[in-house]
Every structure is written in C-alpha cells, then in structure tokens.
Short mmCIF file of C-alpha atoms in Angstrom, two decimals:
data_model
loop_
_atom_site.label_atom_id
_atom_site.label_comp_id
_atom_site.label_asym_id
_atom_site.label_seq_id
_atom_site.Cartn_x
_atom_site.Cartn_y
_atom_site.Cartn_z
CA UNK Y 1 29.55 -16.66 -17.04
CA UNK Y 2 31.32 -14.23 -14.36
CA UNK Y 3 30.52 -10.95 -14.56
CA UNK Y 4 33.05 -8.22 -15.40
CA UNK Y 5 33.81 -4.66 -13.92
CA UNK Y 6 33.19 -2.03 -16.88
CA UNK Y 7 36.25 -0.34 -18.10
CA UNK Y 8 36.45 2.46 -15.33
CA UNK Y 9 35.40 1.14 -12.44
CA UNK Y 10 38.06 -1.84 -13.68
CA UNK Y 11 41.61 0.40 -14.06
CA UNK Y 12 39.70 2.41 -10.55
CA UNK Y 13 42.99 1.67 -8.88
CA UNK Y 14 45.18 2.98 -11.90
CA UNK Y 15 42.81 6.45 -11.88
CA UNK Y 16 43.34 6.57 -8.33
CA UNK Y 17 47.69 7.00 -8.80
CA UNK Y 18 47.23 9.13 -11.84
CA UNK Y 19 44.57 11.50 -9.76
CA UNK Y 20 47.46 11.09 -7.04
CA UNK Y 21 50.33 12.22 -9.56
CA UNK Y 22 48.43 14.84 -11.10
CA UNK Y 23 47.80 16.61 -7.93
CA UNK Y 24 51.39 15.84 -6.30
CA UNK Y 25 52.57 17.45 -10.09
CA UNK Y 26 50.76 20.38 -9.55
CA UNK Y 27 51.65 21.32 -5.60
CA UNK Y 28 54.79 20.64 -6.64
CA UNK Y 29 55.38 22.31 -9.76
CA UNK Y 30 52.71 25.19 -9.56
CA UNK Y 31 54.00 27.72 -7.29
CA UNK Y 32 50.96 29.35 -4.86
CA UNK Y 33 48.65 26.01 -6.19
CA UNK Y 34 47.57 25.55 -2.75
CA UNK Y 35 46.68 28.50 -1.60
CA UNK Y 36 44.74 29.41 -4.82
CA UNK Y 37 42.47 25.94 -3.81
CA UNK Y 38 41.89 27.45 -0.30
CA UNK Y 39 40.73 30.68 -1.63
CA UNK Y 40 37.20 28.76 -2.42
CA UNK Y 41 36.45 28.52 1.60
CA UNK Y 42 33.53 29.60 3.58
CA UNK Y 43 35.03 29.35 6.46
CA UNK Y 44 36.68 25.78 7.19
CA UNK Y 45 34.36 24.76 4.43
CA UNK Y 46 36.60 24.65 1.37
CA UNK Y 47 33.38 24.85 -1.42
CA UNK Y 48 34.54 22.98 -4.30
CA UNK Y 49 35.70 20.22 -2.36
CA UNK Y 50 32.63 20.20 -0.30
CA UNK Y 51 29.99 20.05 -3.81
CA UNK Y 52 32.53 16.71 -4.94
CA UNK Y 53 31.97 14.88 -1.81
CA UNK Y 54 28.16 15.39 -2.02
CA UNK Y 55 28.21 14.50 -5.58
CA UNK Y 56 30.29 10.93 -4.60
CA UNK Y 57 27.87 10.17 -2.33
CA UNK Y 58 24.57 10.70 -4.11
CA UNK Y 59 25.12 7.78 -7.52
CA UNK Y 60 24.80 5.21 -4.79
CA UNK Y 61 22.50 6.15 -2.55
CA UNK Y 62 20.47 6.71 -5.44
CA UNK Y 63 20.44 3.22 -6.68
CA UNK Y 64 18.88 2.16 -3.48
CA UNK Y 65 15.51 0.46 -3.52
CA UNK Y 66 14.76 1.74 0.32
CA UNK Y 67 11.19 -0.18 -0.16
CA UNK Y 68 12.79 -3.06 0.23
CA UNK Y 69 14.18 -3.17 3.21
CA UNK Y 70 11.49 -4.20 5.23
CA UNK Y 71 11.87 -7.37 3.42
CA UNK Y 72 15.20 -7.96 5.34
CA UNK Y 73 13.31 -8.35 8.64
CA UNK Y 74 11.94 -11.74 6.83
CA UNK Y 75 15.54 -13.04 7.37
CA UNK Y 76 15.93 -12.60 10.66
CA UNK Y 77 18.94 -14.81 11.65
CA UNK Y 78 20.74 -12.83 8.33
CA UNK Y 79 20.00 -9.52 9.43
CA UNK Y 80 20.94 -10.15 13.42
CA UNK Y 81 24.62 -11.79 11.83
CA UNK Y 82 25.04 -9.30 9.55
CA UNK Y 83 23.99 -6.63 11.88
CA UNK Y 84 26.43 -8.00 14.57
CA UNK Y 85 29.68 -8.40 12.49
CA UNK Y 86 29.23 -5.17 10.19
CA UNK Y 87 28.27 -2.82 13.35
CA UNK Y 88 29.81 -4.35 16.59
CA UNK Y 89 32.48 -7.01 15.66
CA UNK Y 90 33.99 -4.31 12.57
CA UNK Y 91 34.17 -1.22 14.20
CA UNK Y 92 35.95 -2.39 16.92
CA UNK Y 93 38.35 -4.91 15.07
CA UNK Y 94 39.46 -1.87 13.18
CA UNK Y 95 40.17 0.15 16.05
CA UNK Y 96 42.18 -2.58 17.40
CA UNK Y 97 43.87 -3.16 13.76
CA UNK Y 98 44.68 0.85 13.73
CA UNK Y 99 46.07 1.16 17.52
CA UNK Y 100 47.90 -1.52 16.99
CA UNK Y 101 49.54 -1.27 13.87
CA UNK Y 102 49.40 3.08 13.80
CA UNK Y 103 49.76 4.01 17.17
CA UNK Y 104 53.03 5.98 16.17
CA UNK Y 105 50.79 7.91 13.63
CA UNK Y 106 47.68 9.59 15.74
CA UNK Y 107 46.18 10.66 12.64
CA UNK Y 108 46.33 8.22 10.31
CA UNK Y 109 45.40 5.71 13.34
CA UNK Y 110 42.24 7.94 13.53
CA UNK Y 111 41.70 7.93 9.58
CA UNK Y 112 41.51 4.04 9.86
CA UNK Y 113 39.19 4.36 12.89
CA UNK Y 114 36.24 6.52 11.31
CA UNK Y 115 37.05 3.79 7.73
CA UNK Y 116 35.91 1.29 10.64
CA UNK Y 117 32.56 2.71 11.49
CA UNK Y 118 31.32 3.31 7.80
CA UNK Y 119 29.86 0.23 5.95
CA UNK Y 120 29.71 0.16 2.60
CA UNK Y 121 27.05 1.44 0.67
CA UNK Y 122 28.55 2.06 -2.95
CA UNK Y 123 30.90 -0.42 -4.25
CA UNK Y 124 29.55 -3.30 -2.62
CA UNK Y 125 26.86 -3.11 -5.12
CA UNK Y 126 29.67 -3.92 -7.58
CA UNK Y 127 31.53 -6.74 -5.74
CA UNK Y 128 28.12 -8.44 -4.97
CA UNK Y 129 26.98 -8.51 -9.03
CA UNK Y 130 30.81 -10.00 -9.98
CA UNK Y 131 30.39 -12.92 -6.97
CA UNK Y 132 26.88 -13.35 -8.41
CA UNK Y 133 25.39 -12.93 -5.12
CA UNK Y 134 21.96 -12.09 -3.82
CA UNK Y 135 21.63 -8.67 -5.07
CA UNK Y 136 18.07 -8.17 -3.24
CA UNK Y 137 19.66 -9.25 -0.15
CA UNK Y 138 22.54 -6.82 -0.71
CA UNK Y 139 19.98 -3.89 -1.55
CA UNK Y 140 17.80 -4.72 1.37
CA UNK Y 141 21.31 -4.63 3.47
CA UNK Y 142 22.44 -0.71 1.89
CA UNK Y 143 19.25 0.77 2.77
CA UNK Y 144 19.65 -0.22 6.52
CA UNK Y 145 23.38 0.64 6.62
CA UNK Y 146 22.57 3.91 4.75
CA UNK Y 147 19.88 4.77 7.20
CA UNK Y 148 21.84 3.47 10.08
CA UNK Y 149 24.91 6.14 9.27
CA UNK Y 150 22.86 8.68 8.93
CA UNK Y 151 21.25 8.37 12.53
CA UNK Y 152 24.45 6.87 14.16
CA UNK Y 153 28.03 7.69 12.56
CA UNK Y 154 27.96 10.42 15.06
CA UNK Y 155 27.69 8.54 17.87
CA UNK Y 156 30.12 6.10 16.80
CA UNK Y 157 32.57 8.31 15.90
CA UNK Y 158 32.46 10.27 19.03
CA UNK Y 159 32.35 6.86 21.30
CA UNK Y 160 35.50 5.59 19.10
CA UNK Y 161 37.68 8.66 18.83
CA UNK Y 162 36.55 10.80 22.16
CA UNK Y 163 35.92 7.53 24.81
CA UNK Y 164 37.68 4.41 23.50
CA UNK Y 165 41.23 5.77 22.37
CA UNK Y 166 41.95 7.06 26.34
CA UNK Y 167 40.55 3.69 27.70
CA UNK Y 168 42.88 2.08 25.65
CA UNK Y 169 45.93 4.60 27.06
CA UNK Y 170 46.12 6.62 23.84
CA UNK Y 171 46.38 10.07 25.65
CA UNK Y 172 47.25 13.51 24.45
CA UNK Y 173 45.53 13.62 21.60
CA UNK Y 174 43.66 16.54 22.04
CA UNK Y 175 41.35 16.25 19.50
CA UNK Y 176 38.61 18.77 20.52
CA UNK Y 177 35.95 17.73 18.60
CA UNK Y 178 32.60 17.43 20.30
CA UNK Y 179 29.35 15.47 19.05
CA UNK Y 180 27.44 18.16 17.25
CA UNK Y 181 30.43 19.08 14.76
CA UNK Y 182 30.87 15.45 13.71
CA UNK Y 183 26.28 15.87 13.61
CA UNK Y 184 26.77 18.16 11.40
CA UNK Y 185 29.39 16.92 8.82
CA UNK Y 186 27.87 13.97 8.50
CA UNK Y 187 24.29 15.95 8.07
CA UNK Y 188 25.89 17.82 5.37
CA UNK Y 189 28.54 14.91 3.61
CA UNK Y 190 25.48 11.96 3.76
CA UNK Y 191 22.29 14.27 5.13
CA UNK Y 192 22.13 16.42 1.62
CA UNK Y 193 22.98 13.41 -0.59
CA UNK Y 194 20.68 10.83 1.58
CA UNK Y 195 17.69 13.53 0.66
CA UNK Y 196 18.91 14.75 -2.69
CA UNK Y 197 18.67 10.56 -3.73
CA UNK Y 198 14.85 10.17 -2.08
CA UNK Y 199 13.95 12.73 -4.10
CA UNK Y 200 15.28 12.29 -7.16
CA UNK Y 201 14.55 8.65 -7.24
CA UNK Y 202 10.82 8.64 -6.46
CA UNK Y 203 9.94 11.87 -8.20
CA UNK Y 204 11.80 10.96 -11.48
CA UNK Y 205 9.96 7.13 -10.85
CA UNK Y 206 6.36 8.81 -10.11
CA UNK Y 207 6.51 11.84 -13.23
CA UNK Y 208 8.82 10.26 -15.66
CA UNK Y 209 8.36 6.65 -15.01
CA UNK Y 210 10.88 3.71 -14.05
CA UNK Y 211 12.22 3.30 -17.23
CA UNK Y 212 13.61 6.19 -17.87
CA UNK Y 213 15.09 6.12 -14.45
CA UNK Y 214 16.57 2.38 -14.60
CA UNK Y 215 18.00 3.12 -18.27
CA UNK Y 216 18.66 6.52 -18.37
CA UNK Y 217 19.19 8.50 -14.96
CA UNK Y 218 21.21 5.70 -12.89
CA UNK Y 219 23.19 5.03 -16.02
CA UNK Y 220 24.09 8.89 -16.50
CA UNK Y 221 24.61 9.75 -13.20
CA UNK Y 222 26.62 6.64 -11.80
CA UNK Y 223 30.01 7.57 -13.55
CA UNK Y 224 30.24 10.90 -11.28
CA UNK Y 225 30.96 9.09 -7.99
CA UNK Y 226 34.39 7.73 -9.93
CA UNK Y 227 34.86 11.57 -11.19
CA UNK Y 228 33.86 13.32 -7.86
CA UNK Y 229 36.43 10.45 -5.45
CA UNK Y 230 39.23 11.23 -8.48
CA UNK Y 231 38.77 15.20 -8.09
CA UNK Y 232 38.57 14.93 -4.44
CA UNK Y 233 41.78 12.57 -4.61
CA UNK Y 234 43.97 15.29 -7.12
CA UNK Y 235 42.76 18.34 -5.06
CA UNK Y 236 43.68 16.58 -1.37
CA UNK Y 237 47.31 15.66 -3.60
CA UNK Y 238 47.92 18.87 -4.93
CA UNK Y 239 47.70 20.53 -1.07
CA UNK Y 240 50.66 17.99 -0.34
CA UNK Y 241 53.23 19.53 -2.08
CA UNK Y 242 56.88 18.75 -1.19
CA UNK Y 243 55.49 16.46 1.69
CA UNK Y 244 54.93 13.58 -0.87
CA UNK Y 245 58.02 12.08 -0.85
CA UNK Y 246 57.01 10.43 2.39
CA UNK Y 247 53.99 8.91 0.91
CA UNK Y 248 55.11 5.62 0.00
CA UNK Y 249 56.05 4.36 3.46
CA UNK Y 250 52.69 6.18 4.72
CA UNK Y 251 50.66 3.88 1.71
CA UNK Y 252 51.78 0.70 2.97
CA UNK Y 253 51.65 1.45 6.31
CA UNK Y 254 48.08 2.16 6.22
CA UNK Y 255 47.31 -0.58 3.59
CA UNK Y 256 48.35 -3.18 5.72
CA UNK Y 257 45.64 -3.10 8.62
CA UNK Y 258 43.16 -2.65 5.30
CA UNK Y 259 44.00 -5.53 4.22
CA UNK Y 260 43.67 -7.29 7.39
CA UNK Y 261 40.31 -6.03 7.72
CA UNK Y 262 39.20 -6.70 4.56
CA UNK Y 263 40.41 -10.71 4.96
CA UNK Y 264 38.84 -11.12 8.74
CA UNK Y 265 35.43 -9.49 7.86
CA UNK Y 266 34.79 -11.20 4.59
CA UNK Y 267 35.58 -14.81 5.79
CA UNK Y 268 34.13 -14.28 8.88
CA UNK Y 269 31.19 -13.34 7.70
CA UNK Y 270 30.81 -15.73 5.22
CA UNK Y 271 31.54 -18.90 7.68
CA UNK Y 272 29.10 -17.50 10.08
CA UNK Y 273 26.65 -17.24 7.22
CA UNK Y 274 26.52 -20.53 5.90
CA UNK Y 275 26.89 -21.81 9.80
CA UNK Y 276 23.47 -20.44 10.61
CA UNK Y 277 22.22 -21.76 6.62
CA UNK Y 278 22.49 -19.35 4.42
CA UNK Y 279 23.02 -20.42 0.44
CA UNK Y 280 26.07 -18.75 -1.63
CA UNK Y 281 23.96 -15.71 -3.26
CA UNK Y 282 23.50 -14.56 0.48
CA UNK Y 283 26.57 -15.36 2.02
CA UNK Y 284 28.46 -13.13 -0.41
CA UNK Y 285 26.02 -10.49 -0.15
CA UNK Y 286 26.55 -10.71 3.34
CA UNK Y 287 30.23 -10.90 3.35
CA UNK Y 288 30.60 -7.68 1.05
CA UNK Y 289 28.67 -5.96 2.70
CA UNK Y 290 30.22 -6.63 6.01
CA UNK Y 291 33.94 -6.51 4.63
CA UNK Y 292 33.93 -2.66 2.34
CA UNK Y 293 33.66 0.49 3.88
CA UNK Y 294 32.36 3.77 2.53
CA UNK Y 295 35.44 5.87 2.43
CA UNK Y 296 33.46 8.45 0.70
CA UNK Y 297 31.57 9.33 4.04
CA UNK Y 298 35.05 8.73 5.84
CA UNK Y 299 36.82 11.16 3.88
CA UNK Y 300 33.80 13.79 3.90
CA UNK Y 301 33.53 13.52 7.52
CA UNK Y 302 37.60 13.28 7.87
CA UNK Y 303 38.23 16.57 5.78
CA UNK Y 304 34.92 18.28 7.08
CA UNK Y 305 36.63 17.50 11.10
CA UNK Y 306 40.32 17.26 10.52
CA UNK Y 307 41.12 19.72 7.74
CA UNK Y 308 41.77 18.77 3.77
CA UNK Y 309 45.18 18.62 4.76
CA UNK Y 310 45.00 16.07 7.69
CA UNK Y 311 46.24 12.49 8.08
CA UNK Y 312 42.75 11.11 8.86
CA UNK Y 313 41.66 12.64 5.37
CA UNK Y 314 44.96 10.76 3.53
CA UNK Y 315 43.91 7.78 4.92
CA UNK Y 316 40.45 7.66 3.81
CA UNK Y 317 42.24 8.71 0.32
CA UNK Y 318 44.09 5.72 0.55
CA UNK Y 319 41.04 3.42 1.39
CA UNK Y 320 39.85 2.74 -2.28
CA UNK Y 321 43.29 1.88 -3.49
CA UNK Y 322 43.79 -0.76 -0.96
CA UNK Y 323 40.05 -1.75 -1.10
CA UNK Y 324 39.46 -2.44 -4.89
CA UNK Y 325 42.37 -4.60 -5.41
CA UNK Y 326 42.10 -7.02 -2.04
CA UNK Y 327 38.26 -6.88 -3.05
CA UNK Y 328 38.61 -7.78 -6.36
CA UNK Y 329 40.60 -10.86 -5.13
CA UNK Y 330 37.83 -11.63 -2.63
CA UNK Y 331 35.62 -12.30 -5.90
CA UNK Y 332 37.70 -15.22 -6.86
CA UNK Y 333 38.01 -16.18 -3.35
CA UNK Y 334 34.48 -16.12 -3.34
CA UNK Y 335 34.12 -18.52 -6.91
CA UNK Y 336 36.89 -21.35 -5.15
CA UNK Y 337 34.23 -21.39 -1.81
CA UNK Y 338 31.10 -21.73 -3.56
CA UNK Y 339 33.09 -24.66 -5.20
CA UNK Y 340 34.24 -26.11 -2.41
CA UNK Y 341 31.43 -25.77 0.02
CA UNK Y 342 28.21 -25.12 -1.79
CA UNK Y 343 27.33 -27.79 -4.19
#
C-alpha cells in the first residue's frame, strides 16, 4: 500500500501561496510594515528571521542517524555514483540551467546557483518513505551530505559565484563577497542547527531513552520546519510590497530550470543506479537524494549574503513550491519504473 504525505506536509504547496499572500497583503496594505520588520536587526542580521531559519534547519538534521553512515562505505559503487552526480554532475548542471535560462536576471541566476550546491537533507526523507525506498540507504546518504555542507558549501559557493560565472563571460557582477562571509553564514544557518541536533539527539537518547525520542521529540518538533519555511516565506513577502505584481513572470521563470533539474537528476540517477546493480529501494533513495535540494540552507545563506530583500533570497523562496509538486510526480514516476524495470 503507497504511503501518503500527512495533511501538512500534503497542501505544503497551498501554505506556501497563502504564506506568500499574507505577506504581499500586509506590505501592501500596512503602511511602514517593512520597516517595522527591519527594526529587529543586529546589524545586517535581521533577528527574527535569523532564529526561523535555524529552527527550519534543526527537525531534519535531527532525525539523522549519523552512526550510520559508516555503513555507506559498505556500498562503495553507490556511494562513488551518488557522490559523483549529487556533488559534481548537479552543481554544475544547475549553473549551466541558471546562466542559461537567467542570464538576464543576475540575481535570481545566482539564487538558482547556491539551490545547485545544496543537497537535500530534509524532504528527501519524505519522498524516499512515499517511493518505498531504502530508507537506511537514504539516512546513511543525509548524514554525509549534511556533513559535507557543513565543511564545503563555502567553497562551492565561492568557486561557483566568485570563479565560474567570469569564466563563463558573466562580468560585472560585482558581487563582493569573499570566502569567510559565506564561512560564516553557513556556520551560523547549518553550524548552530548541525550542533543544536547532535546534542539534542544523543543526550535526549542517553538520559531519557530512545523512545521517548522516536515517539515523542521527533514527532513534536518535526512540524516547526513547515512553520519556520512559512514564517520565513510571509516575512521575505511582506518586505515586497508594491513590487509583487511582477512576481508571476519571475515564478515561472525560475520554476522552469527547477524543473529541469529536478527531471535530469532523478532519472539520471536512477539509470546509473540500476546500471551499476542497484535494486529499486536504493535506486530511489539514490535518485531523491541526488534530485532535491535544501533550499532552507539556500535561503539562510542567500538572505544572510544578499539581503532579505534580494533576488537570490526569492529564488530560494520559490524552490519548495516548484520542488514539492515536480517531486511529488517523481513518486509515481518512480511506481511505473519499478514496474517496468524491476520485477
């Protein structure tokens, strides 16, 4: 029997318009809105904004078994594919898909490049358990993405956005951002929740016991990711303003290289999979993995860089919209291949 989404992670693309209503109603309606919302700053840090990122990240890293990702390394062919296509072949097949199709829009084009260097770590969790896939696989695959960002979404970012945009003639940019102020939004936006979810998760396991943290504690906490993406969503909407009439046009034209992404990644992945032997359960876990993104980190790291305001930080905005539909569609996709080529 296939597995269903539970009622709000189900209608997530329905909360995502209302939270983008809401805030468009009250920039547009509620005079001074937007400058009351930047009164909670320390410095470029607006506060508010800053505590509902960290709180989006933290439900999924702390669902993450990280003791079982040395198991991963038992699977070697697995991990080197999936390793290859989520962290090489991705990457840069967004940043082709963004300069190609946004090169008229430097800062959404930028928004879709930073999408392209953040695996997924959260919702993949849910696309795996609807395909029925290999969910130890898929765990085992989180904690080395999670750990991976950490260490090296700095470096990508900077490689992407600082070296590869002027070898591919995109000039004049001037983005002046350097290394250490990507470090360091990415040490706060995935650094505080990384450590916040080791430490909740093995001292509520060691003192209180796993029940209580399987049952209770990842069951209470995992509806505030939803809450903390939907405040983020209204506050980013309500700084808009007037400026939202343009947004429809701006939707779809970011949605379409999404889409394209999402399509390439998860087939790819999953014909490369079952080309070097892998059964069903781990070809989807595979291809989800390789084919979401974490647009929490991308729009932490985009409105920690860019501003709240910025087009990088729409775009990430605009990730989970375009993500949970195409990726719900990818489940049944999933279903008709297991029928046709897995027996």
């Amino acid at each position: 029997m296939k597995k269903r989404l539970g009622f709000l992670d189900r209608y997530l693309t329905l909360w995502i318009f209302l939270a983008m209503l809401i805030g468009v109603g009250i920039g547009y309606f509620i005079p001074n809105s937007a400058d009351f919302i930047n009164s909670f700053s320390s410095g470029t840090t607006n506060v508010p904004l800053a505590i509902g990122l960290i709180l989006m990240m933290y439900p999924p890293l702390t669902k993450i078994d990280f003791s079982k990702v040395p198991q991963m390394f038992e699977k070697p062919k697995l991990l080197s594919a999936s390793f290859f296509i989520t962290w090489i072949v991705g990457p840069f097949l967004m940043f082709l898909l963004a300069t190609f199709f946004l090169k008229d829009y430097p800062e959404y084009m930028m928004g879709l490049i930073i999408i392209g260097i953040a695996p997924c770590i959260a919702m993949v969790i849910v696309w795996n358990e609807l395909a029925e896939g290999n969910r130890e696989l898929t765990a085992g695959l989180i904690g080395i993405n999670s750990l991976l960002q950490v260490f090296f979404f700095s470096l990508y970012a900077y490689f992407y956005l600082e070296i590869m945009l002027p070898l591919f003639g995109i000039k004049g940019l001037e983005l002046n951002i350097t290394i250490a102020e990507i470090a360091q939004t990415v040490g706060i936006y995935l650094g505080i929740p990384f450590a916040m979810a080791v430490i909740s998760r093995y001292a509520i396991k060691k003192y209180i016991g796993y029940k209580f943290f399987n049952q209770q504690f990842i069951p209470f906490v995992s509806p505030i990711t939803l809450i903390a993406l939907l405040f983020t969503i209204l506050v980013m909407f309500s700084l808009k303003g007037e400026m939202i009439v343009d947004l429809p046009m701006d939707v779809f034209r970011i949605a379409i290289p999404l889409v394209i992404f999402f399509g390439i990644m998860f087939f790819l992945m999953f014909f490369v999979a079952k080309k070097i032997g892998a059964d069903y359960r781990d070809a989807v876990a595979l291809s989800f993995t390789a084919s979401g993104n974490n647009f929490e980190l991308a729009i932490a790291v985009s409105i920690g860089v860019f501003g709240i305001n910025s087009g990088q930080a729409f775009a990430g905005v605009i990730g989970p919209l375009v993500e949970v539909p195409a990726l719900i569609i990818l489940v049944n996709v999933a279903f008709w291949l297991r029928k046709k080529y897995f027996k």
